[in-house]
Amino acid sequence: MTAERRTVVRATVNGRAVHAEVPVRRTLADFLRDDLGLTGTHLGCEHGVCGACSVLVDGRSVRACLLFAVQVDGHEVTTVEGLGDHGTTARLRDAFGRHHALQCGFCTAGLLVTATEMLDDPDIPKPLTGEAVREILSGNLCRCTGYQGIVRAVLDAGS
Ligand code: FES
Ligand code: FES
């Protein structure tokens, strides 16, 4: 049996410098959850469909289950834990509560990542329309809440 090849990852995760040796095929999601203990990044489908594993890499949302950890070498990663307790994400959290935009919460971390990117992206025209929010959130699946409350919450936080 051949030994598993390993490589070094140097990245900034939630503002903290990280230097780790990982198997070359370790996914970013497993690296964040199992090596760094950032379990707010959830794993649903593990093949790029549900969006539960969404994180920001250099400010852009990506599927952490579809990237290898080594692909963020030299980059900046923000997970739901690193979105902060003020500004856009705080407004979204409040609005999710007010509009009953979550039940079990499994999808919520990914939705907060995608919605924070949406509201903060100067290239996305504001004010947002319901149609635009639906389109951008179409890559984040929720199996229990239904999307009306989620869309209302994002529109409210962005107003
Ligand atoms: S777990 Fe990554 S997209 Fe579903
Ligand atoms: S709140 Fe349960 S999956 Fe969305």
Coordinates of C-alpha atoms in Angstrom, one line a residue, residues 42-97:
H42 CA -22.2 21.9 7.3
L43 CA -22.0 18.9 5.0
G44 CA -25.2 17.8 3.2
C45 CA -24.8 16.3 -0.2
E46 CA -21.0 16.4 -0.5
H47 CA -21.2 16.9 -4.2
G48 CA -21.9 20.5 -4.8
V49 CA -25.7 20.6 -4.9
C50 CA -27.1 21.7 -1.5
G51 CA -24.9 24.7 -0.6
A52 CA -24.8 23.8 3.1
C53 CA -21.0 23.9 2.9
S54 CA -20.7 27.4 1.5
V55 CA -17.8 29.5 2.6
L56 CA -16.1 32.6 1.3
V57 CA -12.7 32.4 -0.4
D58 CA -11.3 35.9 -1.0
G59 CA -14.8 37.2 -0.5
R60 CA -16.5 34.9 -3.1
S61 CA -18.8 32.0 -2.1
V62 CA -17.6 28.5 -2.9
R63 CA -18.7 25.0 -2.1
A64 CA -16.2 23.7 0.5
C65 CA -17.1 20.1 -0.4
L66 CA -15.9 20.6 -4.0
L67 CA -12.5 22.2 -3.2
F68 CA -9.4 20.6 -1.9
A69 CA -7.8 22.3 1.1
V70 CA -4.7 22.8 -0.8
Q71 CA -6.6 25.0 -3.3
V72 CA -6.9 27.7 -0.6
D73 CA -3.2 27.9 -0.1
G74 CA -2.3 31.6 0.0
H75 CA -6.0 32.6 0.1
E76 CA -8.4 34.1 2.7
V77 CA -11.2 31.9 3.9
T78 CA -14.2 33.1 5.9
T79 CA -16.7 30.6 7.4
V80 CA -19.9 31.4 9.1
E81 CA -18.0 31.7 12.4
G82 CA -15.9 34.5 10.8
L83 CA -18.8 36.5 9.4
G84 CA -18.9 38.6 12.6
D85 CA -21.6 39.8 14.9
H86 CA -22.1 43.2 13.3
G87 CA -23.0 44.7 9.9
T88 CA -24.6 42.6 7.2
T89 CA -24.5 39.3 8.9
A90 CA -26.0 40.6 12.1
R91 CA -28.8 42.2 10.1
L92 CA -29.4 38.9 8.3
R93 CA -29.4 36.9 11.6
D94 CA -32.0 39.3 13.1
A95 CA -34.1 39.2 9.9
F96 CA -34.0 35.4 9.8
G97 CA -35.4 35.3 13.3

